[in-house]
Amino acid sequence: MATVKLRLFSALSIFLLSYCLCFAAAEDVRVTVRGVTSVAKTDDTFICATLDWWPSTKCDYGQCPWGQAGILNLDLNNKILANAVRAFGNLRIRIGGSLQDQVVYQVGHAVKKFPHFKRNDTGLFGFTRGSLPMHRWNQLNKLFNQTGVKLTFGLNALFGKHKSNDSDLWLGNWNPKNARDLMEYTIFQGHKIDSYELGNELCGSGVSARLDAVQYSKDIIVLKKLVDKLYPDPKTRPAVLGPAGFYDQQWFNTFFEATGPNVVQGVTHHIYNLGAGDPYFLDQIAQTYRDLSVSIKEFAPWAGPWVGESGGAFNSGGKDVSHTFANGFWYLDQLGMTSTFNHKVFCRQALIGGNYGLLNTTSFIPNPDYYGALLWHRLMGKEVLVTTHNTTPYLRAYSHCSRNKPGIALLLINMSNQTTFSVTVENDDNLYPSSRKLKNYIYGGTEKREEYHLTPKDGNIQSDVVLLNGTPLKLTSSLDIPEMKPIYADSSSPITIAPDSFVYVTIKDFKAPACA
């Protein structure tokens, strides 16, 4: 979890109140999808969730919301947990977080003592160092193997370094011996790692600790050489990711130049930007996504940008918001926005733990955002299409090629609490948009349209219960994730978007050459 020096407004629940006060009962809207070419492309495992190291004694603002949800104490035999992960088929999980750079691995001879996390005001983030036993590592990988997880593992980047006397800057070269011992053990056990990430929030001004960009580049080159040596087959070789922190243009550009080509395959950065529910506020973060994309294009075109961690609100999330339906206005909008800026992966903090887990920390029952993420994963394909509309920004619209189906999939988000939008979809098939604009045509196919309407129980956006097409989404009697069936609508009719709702739509006979 990202820990930030400033406390978010204790009135985080302002998010619940800041909606467009529109008085028209309904509004006709045209959403235009340009299906001729794609504007960006995500990875197959764009949806990602994190597991964090926090022990149960992690507390903020008079609450201790992590319980038994940390990597070292989570009940890995919980049936709901396994079913929730398995429902994705290939969910990406990132193991990492603030305490990552204080973790040593109980294997090999590089470490003589194996500590346990304890509260200590002099330690980074208020904790002493901790360690990962290999029997726990085996248990984690057993769950991941059984549920189809693609695993990103965050390594301790401060091992071998020492803190300077007058700042949070850490000095010296990274010592890779403990990481190498872990990798060799992992390979011997047959555990599959999709990618290794070095360090957590050490770039720029850092969070409690920081590294110089040139020094970090030297360290990650060492990691890349180690991975190449231990995984000689390029087909099964894990990717190398970094720097896993908040975007700082000068630091990132220096890092790219010092690292050189083909070392880092994924450029990971963190986002905690939950505002007051105002779309104009949410739009501000688009500049960060654009700036990073420009930096990568100029200095590291071989790599793709990732949101390696994002929970909306930092320090374990907002206790009255982050686990409720309301959080989806931020989360689903961020999924749509980052994909348009060519981001490959979006990792949600967290799968479980804190106030912002996709699963309830104690009961493991999915929170509303879990179902929003699952529908994205099942419906939204990798190819991202340009999508525009002719109304207020309180209606958000994103479209991709459909996943595993012909046609397109749309996500429509209504941030207004009073206005219903009646959406007609246009197809812009102009191959040369810079030339004289040709007339778009209203899509009117012959196949039924599939719609998934997500609304809060009793109209209360602070509810932990989400309705799909009017029916509450609840676990089955066998604790399986419920089947999520669409309703079918005549393609010639408008799509109705109720206030305070999200709608996924699949249009199978929408003629989009980019999706052929």
Short mmCIF file of C-alpha atoms in Angstrom, two decimals:
data_model
loop_
_atom_site.label_atom_id
_atom_site.label_comp_id
_atom_site.label_asym_id
_atom_site.label_seq_id
_atom_site.Cartn_x
_atom_site.Cartn_y
_atom_site.Cartn_z
CA MET A 1 0.00 0.00 0.00
CA ALA A 2 1.27 3.46 -0.74
CA THR A 3 1.78 5.51 2.39
CA VAL A 4 1.81 9.24 1.80
CA LYS A 5 2.94 12.02 4.11
CA LEU A 6 -0.28 14.00 3.94
CA ARG A 7 -3.56 12.71 5.25
CA LEU A 8 -6.36 12.68 2.70
CA PHE A 9 -9.32 14.83 3.64
CA SER A 10 -10.95 13.08 6.58
CA ALA A 11 -14.08 14.07 4.70
CA LEU A 12 -13.23 11.60 1.96
CA SER A 13 -16.94 10.95 1.91
CA ILE A 14 -17.26 14.31 0.11
CA PHE A 15 -16.80 11.96 -2.83
CA LEU A 16 -20.31 10.73 -2.15
CA LEU A 17 -21.90 14.14 -2.47
CA SER A 18 -20.22 15.87 -5.38
CA TYR A 19 -22.38 14.87 -8.30
CA CYS A 20 -23.87 16.87 -11.11
CA LEU A 21 -27.13 18.47 -10.01
CA CYS A 22 -28.97 18.20 -13.30
CA PHE A 23 -32.71 18.69 -13.32
CA ALA A 24 -33.73 17.29 -16.66
CA ALA A 25 -35.43 13.91 -16.29
CA ALA A 26 -33.57 12.46 -19.26
CA GLU A 27 -31.09 13.56 -21.88
CA ASP A 28 -30.50 12.20 -25.36
CA VAL A 29 -26.81 11.61 -26.07
CA ARG A 30 -24.83 10.42 -29.06
CA VAL A 31 -21.72 8.37 -28.25
CA THR A 32 -19.39 8.09 -31.22
CA VAL A 33 -17.04 5.14 -31.54
CA ARG A 34 -14.26 5.31 -34.10
CA GLY A 35 -13.74 1.68 -35.00
CA VAL A 36 -11.49 2.09 -38.03
CA THR A 37 -8.25 1.94 -36.03
CA SER A 38 -7.36 1.41 -32.39
CA VAL A 39 -5.76 4.19 -30.36
CA ALA A 40 -4.01 2.02 -27.76
CA LYS A 41 -3.62 -1.57 -26.60
CA THR A 42 -3.67 -3.16 -23.16
CA ASP A 43 -2.25 -6.47 -21.99
CA ASP A 44 -4.48 -9.52 -21.75
CA THR A 45 -4.19 -9.22 -17.97
CA PHE A 46 -4.95 -5.50 -17.77
CA ILE A 47 -6.95 -6.07 -14.58
CA CYS A 48 -4.54 -6.65 -11.71
CA ALA A 49 -4.89 -6.71 -7.92
CA THR A 50 -2.26 -6.49 -5.21
CA LEU A 51 -1.44 -8.40 -2.06
CA ASP A 52 0.37 -6.39 0.60
CA TRP A 53 2.77 -7.12 3.45
CA TRP A 54 0.93 -5.15 6.14
CA PRO A 55 0.51 -6.99 9.46
CA SER A 56 -2.64 -6.66 11.55
CA THR A 57 -1.01 -3.88 13.60
CA LYS A 58 -1.05 -1.49 10.60
CA CYS A 59 -3.32 1.29 11.85
CA ASP A 60 -4.27 4.75 10.57
CA TYR A 61 -6.66 7.41 11.87
CA GLY A 62 -7.88 5.30 14.80
CA GLN A 63 -8.59 2.18 12.74
CA CYS A 64 -6.68 -1.02 11.97
CA PRO A 65 -8.31 -2.22 8.75
CA TRP A 66 -5.87 -4.90 7.61
CA GLY A 67 -6.81 -7.67 10.02
CA GLN A 68 -5.54 -11.03 8.77
CA ALA A 69 -5.25 -9.94 5.13
CA GLY A 70 -1.49 -9.49 4.77
CA ILE A 71 0.73 -11.78 2.71
CA LEU A 72 2.05 -13.53 5.82
CA ASN A 73 -1.26 -14.12 7.63
CA LEU A 74 -3.96 -14.35 4.95
CA ASP A 75 -6.09 -17.51 5.04
CA LEU A 76 -5.01 -19.07 1.76
CA ASN A 77 -7.44 -21.95 2.21
CA ASN A 78 -10.48 -19.70 2.17
CA LYS A 79 -12.83 -21.01 -0.51
CA ILE A 80 -14.23 -17.59 -1.41
CA LEU A 81 -10.71 -16.26 -1.97
CA ALA A 82 -9.87 -19.08 -4.36
CA ASN A 83 -13.17 -18.83 -6.22
CA ALA A 84 -12.90 -15.05 -6.54
CA VAL A 85 -9.45 -15.30 -8.12
CA ARG A 86 -10.32 -18.29 -10.28
CA ALA A 87 -13.32 -16.47 -11.75
CA PHE A 88 -10.92 -14.27 -13.75
CA GLY A 89 -9.15 -17.22 -15.33
CA ASN A 90 -5.82 -15.41 -15.41
CA LEU A 91 -5.88 -12.61 -12.85
CA ARG A 92 -2.59 -10.75 -12.45
CA ILE A 93 -1.54 -10.36 -8.81
CA ARG A 94 1.24 -8.08 -7.68
CA ILE A 95 2.91 -8.91 -4.35
CA GLY A 96 4.43 -5.73 -2.96
CA GLY A 97 3.82 -2.54 -1.04
CA SER A 98 5.41 -0.19 1.46
CA LEU A 99 7.10 -2.86 3.59
CA GLN A 100 8.49 -4.64 0.51
CA ASP A 101 11.94 -3.07 0.90
CA GLN A 102 12.20 -4.39 4.46
CA VAL A 103 11.49 -8.03 3.58
CA VAL A 104 14.21 -10.66 3.49
CA TYR A 105 13.70 -14.20 2.24
CA GLN A 106 14.31 -17.20 4.47
CA VAL A 107 16.50 -19.11 2.06
CA GLY A 108 20.24 -19.33 1.33
CA HIS A 109 23.10 -17.79 3.28
CA ALA A 110 22.89 -14.07 2.47
CA VAL A 111 20.82 -13.40 5.60
CA LYS A 112 21.78 -14.65 9.06
CA LYS A 113 18.71 -13.57 11.02
CA PHE A 114 15.10 -13.68 9.92
CA PRO A 115 13.09 -10.97 11.72
CA HIS A 116 9.33 -10.54 12.11
CA PHE A 117 7.47 -7.31 11.44
CA LYS A 118 6.98 -5.37 14.68
CA ARG A 119 5.83 -1.87 15.44
CA ASN A 120 8.82 0.45 15.76
CA ASP A 121 8.62 4.21 15.30
CA THR A 122 12.23 4.35 14.11
CA GLY A 123 11.68 1.83 11.31
CA LEU A 124 10.47 2.61 7.79
CA PHE A 125 6.70 3.15 7.93
CA GLY A 126 6.79 2.41 11.66
CA PHE A 127 7.86 -1.23 11.40
CA THR A 128 11.00 -3.30 11.79
CA ARG A 129 12.16 -5.62 9.04
CA GLY A 130 10.27 -8.83 8.30
CA SER A 131 10.89 -12.06 6.42
CA LEU A 132 9.21 -14.50 4.05
CA PRO A 133 9.49 -18.17 5.07
CA MET A 134 9.76 -20.61 2.18
CA HIS A 135 6.87 -22.72 3.44
CA ARG A 136 4.69 -19.63 3.14
CA TRP A 137 6.10 -18.91 -0.32
CA ASN A 138 5.14 -22.46 -1.33
CA GLN A 139 1.61 -22.01 0.05
CA LEU A 140 1.15 -18.78 -1.88
CA ASN A 141 2.34 -20.33 -5.12
CA LYS A 142 0.10 -23.35 -4.63
CA LEU A 143 -2.91 -21.03 -4.50
CA PHE A 144 -1.67 -19.07 -7.51
CA ASN A 145 -1.11 -22.21 -9.54
CA GLN A 146 -4.55 -23.58 -8.71
CA THR A 147 -6.33 -20.37 -9.64
CA GLY A 148 -4.42 -19.34 -12.79
CA VAL A 149 -2.66 -16.28 -11.38
CA LYS A 150 -0.01 -14.38 -13.35
CA LEU A 151 2.34 -13.25 -10.59
CA THR A 152 4.36 -10.06 -10.30
CA PHE A 153 6.71 -10.17 -7.31
CA GLY A 154 8.24 -7.04 -5.79
CA LEU A 155 11.83 -7.47 -4.58
CA ASN A 156 13.59 -5.65 -1.73
CA ALA A 157 15.63 -2.90 -3.43
CA LEU A 158 17.29 -1.64 -0.23
CA PHE A 159 19.05 -4.89 0.63
CA GLY A 160 22.74 -4.07 1.02
CA LYS A 161 22.19 -0.31 1.11
CA HIS A 162 22.49 2.17 4.00
CA LYS A 163 20.68 5.37 4.81
CA SER A 164 22.57 8.64 4.40
CA ASN A 165 23.03 10.84 7.45
CA ASP A 166 20.98 13.86 6.46
CA SER A 167 18.04 12.72 4.32
CA ASP A 168 15.83 9.83 3.22
CA LEU A 169 18.35 9.03 0.48
CA TRP A 170 19.80 5.51 0.61
CA LEU A 171 23.30 4.87 -0.68
CA GLY A 172 25.32 1.96 -2.03
CA ASN A 173 24.73 -0.81 -4.52
CA TRP A 174 21.90 -3.28 -4.28
CA ASN A 175 23.02 -6.68 -3.01
CA PRO A 176 21.26 -9.29 -5.18
CA LYS A 177 22.34 -12.39 -3.18
CA ASN A 178 19.14 -12.82 -1.18
CA ALA A 179 17.01 -12.23 -4.28
CA ARG A 180 19.10 -14.74 -6.20
CA ASP A 181 18.58 -17.36 -3.48
CA LEU A 182 14.83 -16.79 -3.68
CA MET A 183 14.82 -17.07 -7.46
CA GLU A 184 16.85 -20.27 -7.45
CA TYR A 185 14.51 -21.80 -4.86
CA THR A 186 11.51 -20.64 -6.88
CA ILE A 187 12.85 -22.22 -10.06
CA PHE A 188 13.70 -25.46 -8.23
CA GLN A 189 10.13 -25.67 -6.88
CA GLY A 190 8.64 -25.01 -10.32
CA HIS A 191 6.84 -21.85 -9.23
CA LYS A 192 5.93 -19.58 -12.14
CA ILE A 193 6.77 -15.89 -11.97
CA ASP A 194 5.54 -13.60 -14.72
CA SER A 195 7.61 -10.57 -13.67
CA TYR A 196 9.94 -9.21 -11.00
CA GLU A 197 9.67 -5.61 -9.83
CA LEU A 198 12.49 -3.86 -7.96
CA GLY A 199 11.61 -1.64 -5.01
CA ASN A 200 8.53 0.28 -3.96
CA GLU A 201 8.07 4.07 -4.11
CA LEU A 202 11.78 4.91 -4.04
CA CYS A 203 11.81 7.18 -7.10
CA GLY A 204 11.59 10.96 -7.21
CA SER A 205 11.28 12.35 -3.68
CA GLY A 206 10.37 8.85 -2.48
CA VAL A 207 8.04 7.90 0.37
CA SER A 208 10.11 7.51 3.57
CA ALA A 209 13.06 6.32 1.47
CA ARG A 210 14.42 7.26 -1.94
CA LEU A 211 17.11 6.32 -4.42
CA ASP A 212 19.06 8.34 -6.95
CA ALA A 213 17.84 7.61 -10.49
CA VAL A 214 21.29 6.63 -11.79
CA GLN A 215 21.91 4.34 -8.83
CA TYR A 216 18.51 2.71 -9.28
CA SER A 217 19.31 2.13 -12.96
CA LYS A 218 22.53 0.35 -11.98
CA ASP A 219 20.58 -1.84 -9.57
CA ILE A 220 17.89 -2.79 -12.05
CA ILE A 221 20.51 -3.67 -14.67
CA VAL A 222 21.95 -6.10 -12.11
CA LEU A 223 18.47 -7.58 -11.66
CA LYS A 224 17.99 -7.92 -15.41
CA LYS A 225 21.31 -9.76 -15.81
CA LEU A 226 20.38 -12.04 -12.92
CA VAL A 227 16.98 -12.86 -14.43
CA ASP A 228 18.54 -13.51 -17.84
CA LYS A 229 21.07 -15.89 -16.30
CA LEU A 230 18.65 -17.85 -14.13
CA TYR A 231 15.92 -18.00 -16.78
CA PRO A 232 17.80 -18.77 -20.03
CA ASP A 233 14.64 -19.54 -22.05
CA PRO A 234 13.17 -16.24 -23.31
CA LYS A 235 9.74 -17.86 -23.58
CA THR A 236 9.53 -18.45 -19.82
CA ARG A 237 11.76 -15.63 -18.61
CA PRO A 238 10.04 -13.19 -16.23
CA ALA A 239 9.87 -9.55 -17.24
CA VAL A 240 11.68 -6.88 -15.22
CA LEU A 241 9.60 -3.95 -13.96
CA GLY A 242 10.28 -0.63 -12.25
CA PRO A 243 10.51 1.87 -10.68
CA ALA A 244 7.19 1.35 -8.88
CA GLY A 245 6.62 4.85 -7.57
CA PHE A 246 5.07 8.24 -8.22
CA TYR A 247 5.88 9.80 -11.56
CA ASP A 248 8.57 12.47 -11.50
CA GLN A 249 9.48 13.49 -15.05
CA GLN A 250 13.14 14.36 -14.44
CA TRP A 251 13.80 11.30 -12.29
CA PHE A 252 12.07 8.95 -14.77
CA ASN A 253 13.82 10.41 -17.81
CA THR A 254 17.20 10.16 -16.09
CA PHE A 255 16.41 6.58 -15.16
CA PHE A 256 15.46 5.70 -18.74
CA GLU A 257 18.63 7.22 -20.18
CA ALA A 258 20.92 5.64 -17.58
CA THR A 259 19.31 2.20 -17.87
CA GLY A 260 19.48 1.85 -21.63
CA PRO A 261 17.38 -0.30 -23.94
CA ASN A 262 15.52 -3.54 -23.24
CA VAL A 263 16.18 -3.74 -19.51
CA VAL A 264 12.78 -2.74 -18.16
CA GLN A 265 9.81 -4.20 -20.02
CA GLY A 266 7.18 -2.49 -17.88
CA VAL A 267 7.39 1.03 -16.42
CA THR A 268 5.35 0.91 -13.21
CA HIS A 269 4.00 3.99 -11.49
CA HIS A 270 1.55 4.57 -8.64
CA ILE A 271 -1.61 6.69 -8.56
CA TYR A 272 -3.67 7.78 -5.54
CA ASN A 273 -5.89 10.48 -6.94
CA LEU A 274 -9.35 10.05 -5.44
CA GLY A 275 -10.97 13.44 -5.34
CA ALA A 276 -14.44 14.61 -4.47
CA GLY A 277 -16.24 12.75 -7.23
CA ASP A 278 -15.88 15.69 -9.59
CA PRO A 279 -15.10 14.54 -13.15
CA TYR A 280 -13.09 17.70 -13.71
CA PHE A 281 -10.92 16.71 -10.75
CA LEU A 282 -10.61 13.14 -12.01
CA ASP A 283 -9.54 14.47 -15.40
CA GLN A 284 -6.50 16.17 -13.88
CA ILE A 285 -4.67 12.86 -13.56
CA ALA A 286 -4.87 12.39 -17.33
CA GLN A 287 -1.90 14.74 -17.65
CA THR A 288 0.25 12.34 -15.61
CA TYR A 289 -0.76 9.42 -17.82
CA ARG A 290 0.00 11.45 -20.93
CA ASP A 291 3.34 12.78 -19.64
CA LEU A 292 4.55 9.30 -18.73
CA SER A 293 3.45 7.94 -22.10
CA VAL A 294 5.39 10.73 -23.83
CA SER A 295 8.50 10.03 -21.72
CA ILE A 296 8.36 6.34 -22.56
CA LYS A 297 7.86 7.03 -26.26
CA GLU A 298 10.90 9.32 -26.30
CA PHE A 299 13.30 7.53 -23.96
CA ALA A 300 12.10 3.90 -23.56
CA PRO A 301 9.90 2.86 -26.50
CA TRP A 302 10.60 -0.83 -25.82
CA ALA A 303 8.67 -0.63 -22.52
CA GLY A 304 4.99 -0.21 -21.70
CA PRO A 305 3.46 1.89 -18.90
CA TRP A 306 1.70 0.16 -16.00
CA VAL A 307 -0.24 1.49 -13.06
CA GLY A 308 1.52 -0.79 -10.62
CA GLU A 309 -0.56 0.29 -7.64
CA SER A 310 -3.65 2.45 -7.17
CA GLY A 311 -6.24 2.46 -4.44
CA GLY A 312 -7.87 5.82 -4.96
CA ALA A 313 -7.33 6.98 -1.39
CA PHE A 314 -4.01 6.27 0.33
CA ASN A 315 -3.28 4.94 3.84
CA SER A 316 -5.62 1.93 3.53
CA GLY A 317 -8.42 3.80 1.74
CA GLY A 318 -11.49 5.61 3.04
CA LYS A 319 -13.50 3.55 5.51
CA ASP A 320 -16.85 4.91 4.30
CA VAL A 321 -16.13 4.92 0.58
CA SER A 322 -13.45 2.60 -0.74
CA HIS A 323 -15.38 -0.65 -0.25
CA THR A 324 -18.71 0.73 -1.49
CA PHE A 325 -20.46 1.17 -4.81
CA ALA A 326 -19.39 4.83 -4.83
CA ASN A 327 -15.74 3.90 -5.31
CA GLY A 328 -16.58 2.52 -8.73
CA PHE A 329 -17.03 6.05 -10.09
CA TRP A 330 -13.29 6.48 -9.53
CA TYR A 331 -12.11 2.92 -10.22
CA LEU A 332 -13.95 2.12 -13.44
CA ASP A 333 -13.22 5.58 -14.82
CA GLN A 334 -9.51 5.04 -14.14
CA LEU A 335 -9.60 1.72 -15.97
CA GLY A 336 -11.08 3.45 -18.98
CA MET A 337 -8.79 6.46 -18.82
CA THR A 338 -5.51 4.59 -18.38
CA SER A 339 -6.30 2.21 -21.22
CA THR A 340 -6.72 5.14 -23.61
CA PHE A 341 -3.19 6.26 -22.66
CA ASN A 342 -1.78 2.89 -23.74
CA HIS A 343 -1.27 1.54 -20.22
CA LYS A 344 -0.83 -2.21 -20.28
CA VAL A 345 -1.82 -3.10 -16.71
CA PHE A 346 -3.79 -1.48 -13.87
CA CYS A 347 -3.12 -2.96 -10.40
CA ARG A 348 -5.80 -2.25 -7.81
CA GLN A 349 -4.71 -1.90 -4.22
CA ALA A 350 -5.79 -4.37 -2.98
CA LEU A 351 -7.28 -7.78 -3.69
CA ILE A 352 -8.03 -7.96 0.02
CA GLY A 353 -7.04 -5.79 2.95
CA GLY A 354 -7.52 -2.25 4.16
CA ASN A 355 -10.73 -0.46 3.27
CA TYR A 356 -10.13 -0.70 -0.45
CA GLY A 357 -9.93 -4.44 -1.03
CA LEU A 358 -11.92 -5.97 -3.86
CA LEU A 359 -12.87 -8.54 -1.23
CA ASN A 360 -14.12 -7.78 2.28
CA THR A 361 -11.18 -8.05 4.69
CA THR A 362 -12.93 -10.31 7.20
CA SER A 363 -15.70 -12.12 5.31
CA PHE A 364 -13.93 -12.32 1.91
CA ILE A 365 -17.28 -11.47 0.27
CA PRO A 366 -16.70 -9.46 -2.93
CA ASN A 367 -17.22 -5.71 -2.73
CA PRO A 368 -18.94 -3.88 -5.63
CA ASP A 369 -15.68 -3.02 -7.40
CA TYR A 370 -14.86 -6.72 -7.66
CA TYR A 371 -17.80 -7.24 -10.00
CA GLY A 372 -16.96 -4.12 -12.00
CA ALA A 373 -13.42 -5.44 -12.49
CA LEU A 374 -14.62 -8.93 -13.40
CA LEU A 375 -16.99 -7.61 -16.05
CA TRP A 376 -14.21 -5.46 -17.52
CA HIS A 377 -11.92 -8.50 -17.67
CA ARG A 378 -14.57 -10.62 -19.37
CA LEU A 379 -15.96 -8.05 -21.80
CA MET A 380 -13.36 -5.40 -22.68
CA GLY A 381 -10.74 -6.57 -25.16
CA LYS A 382 -7.17 -5.33 -25.62
CA GLU A 383 -7.76 -2.94 -28.53
CA VAL A 384 -8.84 0.53 -27.33
CA LEU A 385 -11.07 2.69 -29.55
CA VAL A 386 -11.55 6.45 -29.65
CA THR A 387 -14.86 7.25 -27.95
CA THR A 388 -16.53 10.66 -27.70
CA HIS A 389 -19.94 12.09 -26.88
CA ASN A 390 -21.81 15.37 -27.08
CA THR A 391 -22.82 15.97 -23.48
CA THR A 392 -21.58 16.70 -19.95
CA PRO A 393 -18.42 15.02 -18.57
CA TYR A 394 -20.62 13.48 -15.88
CA LEU A 395 -21.25 10.82 -18.48
CA ARG A 396 -18.05 8.85 -19.11
CA ALA A 397 -17.79 6.59 -22.15
CA TYR A 398 -15.06 4.11 -23.11
CA SER A 399 -15.02 1.43 -25.79
CA HIS A 400 -12.75 -1.47 -26.75
CA CYS A 401 -12.96 -4.32 -29.17
CA SER A 402 -14.95 -7.05 -27.48
CA ARG A 403 -13.02 -9.74 -25.66
CA ASN A 404 -13.42 -13.14 -27.33
CA LYS A 405 -16.42 -11.92 -29.33
CA PRO A 406 -16.97 -9.95 -32.51
CA GLY A 407 -17.88 -6.29 -32.30
CA ILE A 408 -17.25 -3.81 -29.52
CA ALA A 409 -17.75 -3.46 -25.78
CA LEU A 410 -18.59 -0.15 -24.10
CA LEU A 411 -18.38 1.05 -20.53
CA LEU A 412 -20.76 3.91 -19.72
CA ILE A 413 -20.56 5.63 -16.31
CA ASN A 414 -23.27 8.02 -15.13
CA MET A 415 -21.86 10.28 -12.39
CA SER A 416 -25.04 12.34 -12.21
CA ASN A 417 -27.43 11.53 -9.39
CA GLN A 418 -30.49 12.88 -11.20
CA THR A 419 -30.08 12.70 -14.97
CA THR A 420 -30.85 9.62 -17.02
CA PHE A 421 -28.94 9.43 -20.28
CA SER A 422 -30.50 7.89 -23.37
CA VAL A 423 -27.52 6.86 -25.48
CA THR A 424 -27.44 6.29 -29.21
CA VAL A 425 -24.20 4.81 -30.55
CA GLU A 426 -22.68 6.25 -33.70
CA ASN A 427 -20.10 4.55 -35.89
CA ASP A 428 -17.40 6.89 -37.20
CA ASP A 429 -15.82 4.94 -40.05
CA ASN A 430 -13.91 7.85 -41.57
CA LEU A 431 -10.45 6.51 -42.39
CA TYR A 432 -8.94 10.00 -42.67
CA PRO A 433 -10.25 12.11 -39.77
CA SER A 434 -8.01 15.06 -40.66
CA SER A 435 -9.72 15.46 -44.01
CA ARG A 436 -13.24 16.73 -44.58
CA LYS A 437 -15.35 14.91 -42.03
CA LEU A 438 -17.76 12.42 -43.48
CA LYS A 439 -21.14 11.94 -41.92
CA ASN A 440 -21.24 9.34 -39.15
CA TYR A 441 -24.07 6.89 -39.19
CA ILE A 442 -26.25 5.67 -36.37
CA TYR A 443 -25.49 2.09 -35.55
CA GLY A 444 -28.51 -0.13 -35.98
CA GLY A 445 -27.59 -3.78 -36.12
CA THR A 446 -29.75 -6.87 -36.30
CA GLU A 447 -28.32 -8.83 -33.35
CA LYS A 448 -29.55 -8.20 -29.84
CA ARG A 449 -27.35 -5.98 -27.72
CA GLU A 450 -26.01 -7.35 -24.41
CA GLU A 451 -26.30 -4.98 -21.42
CA TYR A 452 -25.00 -5.25 -17.85
CA HIS A 453 -26.46 -2.50 -15.63
CA LEU A 454 -24.74 -2.08 -12.24
CA THR A 455 -26.61 -0.08 -9.59
CA PRO A 456 -26.35 0.19 -5.78
CA LYS A 457 -28.81 -1.56 -3.49
CA ASP A 458 -31.71 0.70 -2.51
CA GLY A 459 -30.14 3.49 -4.54
CA ASN A 460 -27.57 4.05 -1.78
CA ILE A 461 -24.16 4.56 -3.33
CA GLN A 462 -22.56 3.78 0.06
CA SER A 463 -23.93 0.26 -0.16
CA ASP A 464 -21.63 -2.76 -0.23
CA VAL A 465 -24.19 -4.59 -2.36
CA VAL A 466 -24.35 -4.10 -6.12
CA LEU A 467 -27.27 -5.06 -8.34
CA LEU A 468 -26.81 -6.50 -11.82
CA ASN A 469 -29.84 -5.68 -13.95
CA GLY A 470 -31.83 -5.22 -10.75
CA THR A 471 -30.73 -8.44 -9.01
CA PRO A 472 -28.24 -8.42 -6.09
CA LEU A 473 -24.93 -10.11 -6.87
CA LYS A 474 -24.41 -12.66 -4.09
CA LEU A 475 -22.26 -15.74 -3.70
CA THR A 476 -23.96 -19.03 -4.47
CA SER A 477 -24.72 -21.59 -1.78
CA SER A 478 -21.42 -23.27 -2.66
CA LEU A 479 -19.57 -19.92 -2.26
CA ASP A 480 -18.96 -19.53 -5.97
CA ILE A 481 -19.03 -16.20 -7.77
CA PRO A 482 -22.54 -15.79 -9.20
CA GLU A 483 -23.18 -16.08 -12.88
CA MET A 484 -23.48 -12.64 -14.44
CA LYS A 485 -25.98 -12.71 -17.27
CA PRO A 486 -26.81 -9.75 -19.49
CA ILE A 487 -30.17 -8.49 -20.53
CA TYR A 488 -30.79 -8.32 -24.28
CA ALA A 489 -32.01 -5.22 -26.03
CA ASP A 490 -33.03 -4.30 -29.55
CA SER A 491 -29.99 -2.71 -31.20
CA SER A 492 -32.14 -0.01 -32.77
CA SER A 493 -33.21 1.31 -29.36
CA PRO A 494 -31.15 3.73 -27.22
CA ILE A 495 -29.16 2.53 -24.20
CA THR A 496 -30.66 3.85 -20.99
CA ILE A 497 -28.12 4.86 -18.32
CA ALA A 498 -29.80 5.45 -14.96
CA PRO A 499 -28.41 8.02 -12.49
CA ASP A 500 -25.57 6.73 -10.31
CA SER A 501 -24.96 3.66 -12.42
CA PHE A 502 -22.46 1.84 -14.62
CA VAL A 503 -23.38 -0.03 -17.78
CA TYR A 504 -21.31 -2.47 -19.81
CA VAL A 505 -22.63 -3.03 -23.33
CA THR A 506 -21.56 -5.55 -25.96
CA ILE A 507 -22.57 -4.91 -29.58
CA LYS A 508 -21.54 -7.96 -31.56
CA ASP A 509 -22.39 -6.72 -35.05
CA PHE A 510 -20.87 -3.26 -34.73
CA LYS A 511 -18.65 -2.94 -37.82
CA ALA A 512 -15.22 -1.97 -36.46
CA PRO A 513 -12.32 -2.82 -38.80
CA ALA A 514 -9.89 -2.50 -35.87
CA CYS A 515 -11.63 -5.46 -34.30
CA ALA A 516 -11.74 -7.70 -37.35
#
